[in-house]
Coordinates of C-alpha atoms and ligand atoms in Angstrom, one line a residue:
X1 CA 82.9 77.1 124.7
X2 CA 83.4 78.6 128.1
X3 CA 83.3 82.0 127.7
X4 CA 83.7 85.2 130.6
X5 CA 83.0 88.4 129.7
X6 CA 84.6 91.4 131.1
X7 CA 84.0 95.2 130.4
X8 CA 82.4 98.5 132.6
X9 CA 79.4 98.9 132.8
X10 CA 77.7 100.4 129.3
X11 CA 80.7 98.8 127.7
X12 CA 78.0 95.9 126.5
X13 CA 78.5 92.9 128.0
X14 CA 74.9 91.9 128.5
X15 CA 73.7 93.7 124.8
X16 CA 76.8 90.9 123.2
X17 CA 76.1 88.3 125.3
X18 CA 72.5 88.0 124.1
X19 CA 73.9 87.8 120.0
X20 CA 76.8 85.8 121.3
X21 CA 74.6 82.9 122.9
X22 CA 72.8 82.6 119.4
X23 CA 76.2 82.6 117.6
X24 CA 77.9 80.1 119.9
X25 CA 74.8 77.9 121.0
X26 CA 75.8 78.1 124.7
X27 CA 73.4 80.0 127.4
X28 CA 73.8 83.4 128.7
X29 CA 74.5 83.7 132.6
X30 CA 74.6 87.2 134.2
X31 CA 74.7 87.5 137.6
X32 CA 73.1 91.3 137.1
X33 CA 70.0 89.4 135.7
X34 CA 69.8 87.0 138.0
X35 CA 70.0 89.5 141.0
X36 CA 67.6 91.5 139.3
X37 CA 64.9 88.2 139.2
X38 CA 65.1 88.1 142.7
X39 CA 64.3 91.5 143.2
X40 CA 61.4 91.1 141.0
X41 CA 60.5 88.1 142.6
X42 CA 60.5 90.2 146.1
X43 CA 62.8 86.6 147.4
X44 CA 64.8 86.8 150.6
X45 CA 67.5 87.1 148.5
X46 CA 66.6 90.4 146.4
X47 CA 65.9 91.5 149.5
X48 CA 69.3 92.0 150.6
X49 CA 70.5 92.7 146.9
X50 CA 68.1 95.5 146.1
X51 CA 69.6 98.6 148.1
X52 CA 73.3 97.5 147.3
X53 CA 72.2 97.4 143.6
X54 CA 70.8 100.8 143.9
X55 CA 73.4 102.3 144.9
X56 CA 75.7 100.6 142.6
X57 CA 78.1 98.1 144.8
X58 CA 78.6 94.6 144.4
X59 CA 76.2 92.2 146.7
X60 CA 77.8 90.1 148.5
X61 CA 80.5 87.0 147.0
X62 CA 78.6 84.4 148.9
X63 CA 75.5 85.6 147.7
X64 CA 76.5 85.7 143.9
X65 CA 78.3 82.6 144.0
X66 CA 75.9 80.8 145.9
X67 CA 73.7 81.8 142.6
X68 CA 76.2 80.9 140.2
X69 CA 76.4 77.7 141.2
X70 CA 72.6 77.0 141.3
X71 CA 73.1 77.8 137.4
X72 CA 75.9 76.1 136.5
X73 CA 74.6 72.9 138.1
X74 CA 71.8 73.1 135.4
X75 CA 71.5 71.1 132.7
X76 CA 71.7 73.4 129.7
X77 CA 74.9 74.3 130.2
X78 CA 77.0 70.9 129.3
X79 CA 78.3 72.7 126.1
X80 CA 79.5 75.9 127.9
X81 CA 78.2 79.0 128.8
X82 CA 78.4 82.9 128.6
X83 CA 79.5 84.7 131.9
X84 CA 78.5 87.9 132.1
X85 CA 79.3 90.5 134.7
X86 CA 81.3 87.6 137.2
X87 CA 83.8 87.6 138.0
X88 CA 84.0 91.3 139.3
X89 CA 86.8 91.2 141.9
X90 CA 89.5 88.9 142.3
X91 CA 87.7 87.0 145.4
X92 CA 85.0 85.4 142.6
X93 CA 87.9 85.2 139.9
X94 CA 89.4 82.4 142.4
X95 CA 86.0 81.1 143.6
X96 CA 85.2 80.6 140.0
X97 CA 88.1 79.1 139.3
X98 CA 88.1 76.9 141.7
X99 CA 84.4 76.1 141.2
X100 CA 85.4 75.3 137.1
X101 CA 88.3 73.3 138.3
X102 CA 85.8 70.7 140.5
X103 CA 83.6 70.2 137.5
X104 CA 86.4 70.2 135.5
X105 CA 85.5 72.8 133.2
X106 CA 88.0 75.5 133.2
X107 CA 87.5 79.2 131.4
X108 CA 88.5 78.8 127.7
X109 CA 88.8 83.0 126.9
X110 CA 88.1 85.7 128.8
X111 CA 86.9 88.6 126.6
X112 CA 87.5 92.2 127.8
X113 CA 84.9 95.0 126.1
X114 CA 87.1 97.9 125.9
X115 CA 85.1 101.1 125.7
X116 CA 86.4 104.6 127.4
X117 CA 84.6 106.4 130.2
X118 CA 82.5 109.2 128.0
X119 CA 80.9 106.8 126.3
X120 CA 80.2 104.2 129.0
X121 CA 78.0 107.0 130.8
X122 CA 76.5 107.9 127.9
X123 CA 75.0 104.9 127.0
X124 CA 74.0 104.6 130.5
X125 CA 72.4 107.5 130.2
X126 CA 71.0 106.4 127.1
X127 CA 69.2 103.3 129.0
X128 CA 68.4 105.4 131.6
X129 CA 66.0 107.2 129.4
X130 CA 64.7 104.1 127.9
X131 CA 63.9 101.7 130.7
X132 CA 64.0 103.5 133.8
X133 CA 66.4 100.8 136.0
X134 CA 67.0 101.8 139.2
X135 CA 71.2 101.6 139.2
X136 CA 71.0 103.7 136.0
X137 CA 70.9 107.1 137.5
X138 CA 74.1 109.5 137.1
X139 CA 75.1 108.7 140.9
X140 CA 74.7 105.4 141.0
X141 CA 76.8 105.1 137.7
X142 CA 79.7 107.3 139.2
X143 CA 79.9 105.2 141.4
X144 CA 79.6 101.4 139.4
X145 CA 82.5 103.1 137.4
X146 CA 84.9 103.2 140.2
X147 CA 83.8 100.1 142.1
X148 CA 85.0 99.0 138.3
X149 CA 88.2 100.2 138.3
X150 CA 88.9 99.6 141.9
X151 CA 87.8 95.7 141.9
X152 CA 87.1 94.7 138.4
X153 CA 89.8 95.9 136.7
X154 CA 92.4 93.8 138.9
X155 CA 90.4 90.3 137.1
X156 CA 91.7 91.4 133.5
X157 CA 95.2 90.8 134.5
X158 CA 94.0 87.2 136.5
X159 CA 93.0 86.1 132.9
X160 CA 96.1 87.8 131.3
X161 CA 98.7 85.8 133.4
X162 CA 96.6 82.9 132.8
X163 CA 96.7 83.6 128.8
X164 CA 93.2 83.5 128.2
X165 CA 92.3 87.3 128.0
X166 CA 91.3 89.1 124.6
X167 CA 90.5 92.5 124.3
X168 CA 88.3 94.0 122.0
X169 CA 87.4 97.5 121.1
X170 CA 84.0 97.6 122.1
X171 CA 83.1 101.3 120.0
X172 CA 80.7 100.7 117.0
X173 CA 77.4 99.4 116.0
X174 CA 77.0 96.5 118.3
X175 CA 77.3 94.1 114.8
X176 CA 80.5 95.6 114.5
X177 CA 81.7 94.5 117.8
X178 CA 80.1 90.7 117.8
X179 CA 81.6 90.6 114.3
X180 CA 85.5 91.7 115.6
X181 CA 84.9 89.5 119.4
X182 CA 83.5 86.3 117.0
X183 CA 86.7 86.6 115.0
X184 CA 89.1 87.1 118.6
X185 CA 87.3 84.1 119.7
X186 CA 88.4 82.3 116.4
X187 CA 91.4 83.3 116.4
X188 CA 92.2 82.4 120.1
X189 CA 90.9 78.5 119.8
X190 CA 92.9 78.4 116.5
X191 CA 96.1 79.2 118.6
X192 CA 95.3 76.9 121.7
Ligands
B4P1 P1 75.1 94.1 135.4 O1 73.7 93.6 135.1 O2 76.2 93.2 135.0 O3 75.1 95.5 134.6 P2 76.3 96.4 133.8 O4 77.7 96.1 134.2 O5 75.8 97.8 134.0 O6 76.2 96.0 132.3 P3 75.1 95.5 131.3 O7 75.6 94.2 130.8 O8 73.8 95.5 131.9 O9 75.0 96.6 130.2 P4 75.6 96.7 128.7 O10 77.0 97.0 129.0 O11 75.3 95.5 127.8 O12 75.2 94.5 136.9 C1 74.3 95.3 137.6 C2 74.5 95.3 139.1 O13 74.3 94.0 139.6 C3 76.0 95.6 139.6 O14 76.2 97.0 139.7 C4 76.0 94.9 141.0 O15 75.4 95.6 142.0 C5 75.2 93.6 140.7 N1 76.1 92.5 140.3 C6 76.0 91.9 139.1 N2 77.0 90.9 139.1 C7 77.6 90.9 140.3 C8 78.6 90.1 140.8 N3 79.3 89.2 140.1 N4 79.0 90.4 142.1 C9 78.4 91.3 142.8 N5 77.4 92.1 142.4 C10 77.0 91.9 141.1 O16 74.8 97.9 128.0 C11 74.6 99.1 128.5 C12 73.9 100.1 127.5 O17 74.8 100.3 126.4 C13 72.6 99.5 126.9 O18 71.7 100.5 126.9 C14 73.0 99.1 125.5 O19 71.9 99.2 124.6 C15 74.1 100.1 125.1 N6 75.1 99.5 124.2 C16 75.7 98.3 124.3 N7 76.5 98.1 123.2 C17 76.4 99.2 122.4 C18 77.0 99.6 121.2 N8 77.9 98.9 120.5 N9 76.7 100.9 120.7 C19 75.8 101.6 121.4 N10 75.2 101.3 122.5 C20 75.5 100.1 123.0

């Protein structure tokens, strides 16, 4: 299973990812993770990433992909993956599909989280409180919402003209939401 998931920020991408990889037994990739490794890890890379992270942009496409495909040239991931957080504007959509395309292993459902605005900032500001990360803060979030809707939003329609988006209402207990995107997923490869 080759999975992308898609969503705003707070609208839980990484917090389903990590049940879904269990469920599916297929890795979790996110590109936020990895960039914040590197930061951690003080490498040339983070470097660059860190201030663009704080303030809540996207680093740079080459610099992501570059990443990406480190990852997906690893072993683990013969059975499929979990994408989370790329693609974020349609640049990456076509770099990944073009990436899929030369290993041939194309995108089998792209699922959108759909979760509205108030709620998306308040469980930011929910993990805020909790663990402190640096691209939590309320300006930083403002501003990851719109970089959303200005770039991201534009991918959910490349995976809707390809036929492989589902959307799922991401509000609930987060066993409420694996249970209804395990079931889209179901019903999706039943169809295909
Ligand atoms: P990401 O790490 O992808 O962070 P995110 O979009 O904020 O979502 P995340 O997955 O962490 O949170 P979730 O919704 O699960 O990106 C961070 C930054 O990295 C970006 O701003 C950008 O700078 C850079 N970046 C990453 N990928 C990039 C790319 N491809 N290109 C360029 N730049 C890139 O959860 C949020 C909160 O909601 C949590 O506290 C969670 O506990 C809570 N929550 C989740 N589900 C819930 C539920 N059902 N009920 C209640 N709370 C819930």
């Amino acid at each position: 299973m080759r999975l992308v998931l898609l969503g705003a920020p707070g609208s839980g991408k990484g917090t389903q990812a990590t049940r879904l990889k269990e469920a599916l037994g297929v890795p979790h990739i996110s590109t936020g993770e990895l960039l914040r490794a590197a930061v951690a890890a003080g490498t040339e890379l983070g470097k660059q990433a860190k201030a663009v992270m704080e303030r809540g942009e996207l680093v740079s496409d080459d610099i992501v992909l570059g990443m990406l495909e480190e990852r997906l040239g690893q072993a683990d991931v013969g059975n499929g993956f979990i994408l989370d957080g790329y693609p974020r504007n349609l640049a990456q959509a076509n770099a990944l599909d073009a990436l899929l395309a030369r290993l041939q292993q194309p995108v089998d459902v792209a699922v959108q989280l759909d979760v509205g605005t108030e709620l998306l900032v308040q469980r930011l500001a929910g993990r805020a409180q909790q663990e402190g990360r640096a691209d939590d803060n309320p300006e930083s979030v403002r501003n990851r919402l719109r970089v959303y809707s200005d770039q991201t939003e534009p991918v959910i329609d490349f995976y809707r003209q390809k036929n492989r988006l589902i959307c799922v209402y991401g509000v609930g207990s987060v066993d409420e939401v694996l249970a209804r995107v395990l079931a889209a997923i179901e019903g999706a490869s039943g169809k295909s």
